[in-house]
Amino acid sequence: MGGPRFDESIPFKGLRVAIMTVSDTRTEETDRSGALLVDRAQTAGHHVMDKVIVPDDRKRIEVQLRRWINEPNVEVIIATGGSDYHGTYKPGLEL
């Protein structure tokens, strides 16, 4: 048995990735999860096109997501953070 197999005859194509850390407290110096995602994406052969820290504010998150969705050089969006410690998040962000 075993897991899925990859067709190694097909050349690998790195994806163009954008990474968003949602946080009211993180800075570039303290954003460990964002830095880890950048490192892992690059190590895997992907291209990090952008990396931002956005405050835990629904409108600002939406603006950034819309920007990337409309950016032809971004194929994948990865988000981290946003613990919603203060209980301000409302599920169902509609884009």
mmCIF file of C-alpha atoms in Angstrom:
data_model
loop_
_atom_site.group_PDB
_atom_site.id
_atom_site.type_symbol
_atom_site.label_atom_id
_atom_site.label_comp_id
_atom_site.label_asym_id
_atom_site.label_seq_id
_atom_site.Cartn_x
_atom_site.Cartn_y
_atom_site.Cartn_z
ATOM 1 C CA MET A 1 0.000 0.000 0.000
ATOM 2 C CA GLY A 2 1.423 3.394 0.886
ATOM 3 C CA GLY A 3 0.464 6.948 0.211
ATOM 4 C CA PRO A 4 -0.055 8.797 -3.038
ATOM 5 C CA ARG A 5 2.769 8.707 -5.526
ATOM 6 C CA PHE A 6 4.095 11.604 -7.545
ATOM 7 C CA ASP A 7 4.815 11.338 -11.244
ATOM 8 C CA GLU A 8 8.491 12.260 -11.190
ATOM 9 C CA SER A 9 8.544 12.621 -14.975
ATOM 10 C CA ILE A 10 6.594 15.889 -14.604
ATOM 11 C CA PRO A 11 8.918 18.787 -13.747
ATOM 12 C CA PHE A 12 8.300 20.624 -10.479
ATOM 13 C CA LYS A 13 6.887 24.131 -10.848
ATOM 14 C CA GLY A 14 7.132 26.353 -7.782
ATOM 15 C CA LEU A 15 4.006 28.306 -6.918
ATOM 16 C CA ARG A 16 3.873 32.077 -6.398
ATOM 17 C CA VAL A 17 2.866 32.555 -2.774
ATOM 18 C CA ALA A 18 1.687 35.491 -0.645
ATOM 19 C CA ILE A 19 1.840 35.171 3.142
ATOM 20 C CA MET A 20 -0.266 37.161 5.600
ATOM 21 C CA THR A 21 0.227 37.261 9.350
ATOM 22 C CA VAL A 22 -2.858 38.588 11.131
ATOM 23 C CA SER A 23 -1.806 40.216 14.393
ATOM 24 C CA ASP A 24 -2.128 43.366 16.444
ATOM 25 C CA THR A 25 1.127 42.660 18.250
ATOM 26 C CA ARG A 26 3.616 41.067 15.843
ATOM 27 C CA THR A 27 6.371 42.942 14.011
ATOM 28 C CA GLU A 28 8.749 41.665 11.335
ATOM 29 C CA GLU A 29 11.189 40.892 14.158
ATOM 30 C CA THR A 30 8.692 38.905 16.266
ATOM 31 C CA ASP A 31 6.613 37.237 13.529
ATOM 32 C CA ARG A 32 7.917 33.685 13.907
ATOM 33 C CA SER A 33 5.050 31.931 12.120
ATOM 34 C CA GLY A 34 5.244 34.216 9.087
ATOM 35 C CA ALA A 35 9.018 33.806 8.914
ATOM 36 C CA LEU A 36 8.656 30.026 9.196
ATOM 37 C CA LEU A 37 6.126 29.969 6.342
ATOM 38 C CA VAL A 38 8.441 32.058 4.146
ATOM 39 C CA ASP A 39 11.341 29.725 4.914
ATOM 40 C CA ARG A 40 9.327 26.545 4.291
ATOM 41 C CA ALA A 41 7.835 27.861 1.047
ATOM 42 C CA GLN A 42 11.228 28.906 -0.307
ATOM 43 C CA THR A 43 12.919 25.699 0.826
ATOM 44 C CA ALA A 44 10.228 23.720 -1.009
ATOM 45 C CA GLY A 45 11.002 25.658 -4.193
ATOM 46 C CA HIS A 46 8.110 28.112 -4.185
ATOM 47 C CA HIS A 47 8.386 31.858 -4.800
ATOM 48 C CA VAL A 48 7.258 34.215 -2.029
ATOM 49 C CA MET A 49 5.861 37.210 -3.882
ATOM 50 C CA ASP A 50 4.759 39.153 -0.803
ATOM 51 C CA LYS A 51 4.638 38.840 2.980
ATOM 52 C CA VAL A 52 2.703 41.237 5.181
ATOM 53 C CA ILE A 53 1.529 41.695 8.749
ATOM 54 C CA VAL A 54 -2.056 42.953 8.910
ATOM 55 C CA PRO A 55 -3.824 44.087 12.105
ATOM 56 C CA ASP A 56 -6.619 41.814 13.340
ATOM 57 C CA ASP A 57 -9.235 43.984 11.646
ATOM 58 C CA ARG A 58 -11.766 42.446 9.291
ATOM 59 C CA LYS A 59 -11.743 45.316 6.779
ATOM 60 C CA ARG A 60 -7.952 45.508 6.560
ATOM 61 C CA ILE A 61 -7.707 41.731 6.132
ATOM 62 C CA GLU A 62 -10.325 41.878 3.378
ATOM 63 C CA VAL A 63 -8.518 44.722 1.581
ATOM 64 C CA GLN A 64 -5.258 42.765 1.559
ATOM 65 C CA LEU A 65 -6.933 39.555 0.410
ATOM 66 C CA ARG A 66 -8.715 41.377 -2.419
ATOM 67 C CA ARG A 67 -5.420 42.964 -3.478
ATOM 68 C CA TRP A 68 -3.779 39.557 -3.770
ATOM 69 C CA ILE A 69 -6.797 37.899 -5.397
ATOM 70 C CA ASN A 70 -6.598 40.504 -8.154
ATOM 71 C CA GLU A 71 -2.809 40.162 -8.479
ATOM 72 C CA PRO A 72 -1.912 37.818 -11.365
ATOM 73 C CA ASN A 73 1.489 37.051 -9.806
ATOM 74 C CA VAL A 74 -0.095 35.462 -6.710
ATOM 75 C CA GLU A 75 -1.336 31.883 -7.051
ATOM 76 C CA VAL A 76 -1.590 30.893 -3.378
ATOM 77 C CA ILE A 77 -2.454 32.883 -0.246
ATOM 78 C CA ILE A 78 -1.410 31.543 3.152
ATOM 79 C CA ALA A 79 -2.595 33.207 6.368
ATOM 80 C CA THR A 80 -1.410 32.690 9.918
ATOM 81 C CA GLY A 81 -2.236 34.266 13.279
ATOM 82 C CA GLY A 82 -5.420 36.006 14.269
ATOM 83 C CA SER A 83 -6.116 34.294 17.583
ATOM 84 C CA ASP A 84 -9.149 36.565 18.139
ATOM 85 C CA TYR A 85 -8.243 36.895 21.779
ATOM 86 C CA HIS A 86 -10.594 39.880 22.111
ATOM 87 C CA GLY A 87 -13.584 38.129 20.498
ATOM 88 C CA THR A 88 -13.990 40.632 17.680
ATOM 89 C CA TYR A 89 -13.947 38.189 14.762
ATOM 90 C CA LYS A 90 -17.210 37.298 13.093
ATOM 91 C CA PRO A 91 -17.067 34.142 10.938
ATOM 92 C CA GLY A 92 -17.942 34.259 7.272
ATOM 93 C CA LEU A 93 -15.597 36.723 5.580
ATOM 94 C CA GLU A 94 -17.183 37.133 2.147
ATOM 95 C CA LEU A 95 -15.017 38.263 -0.738
#
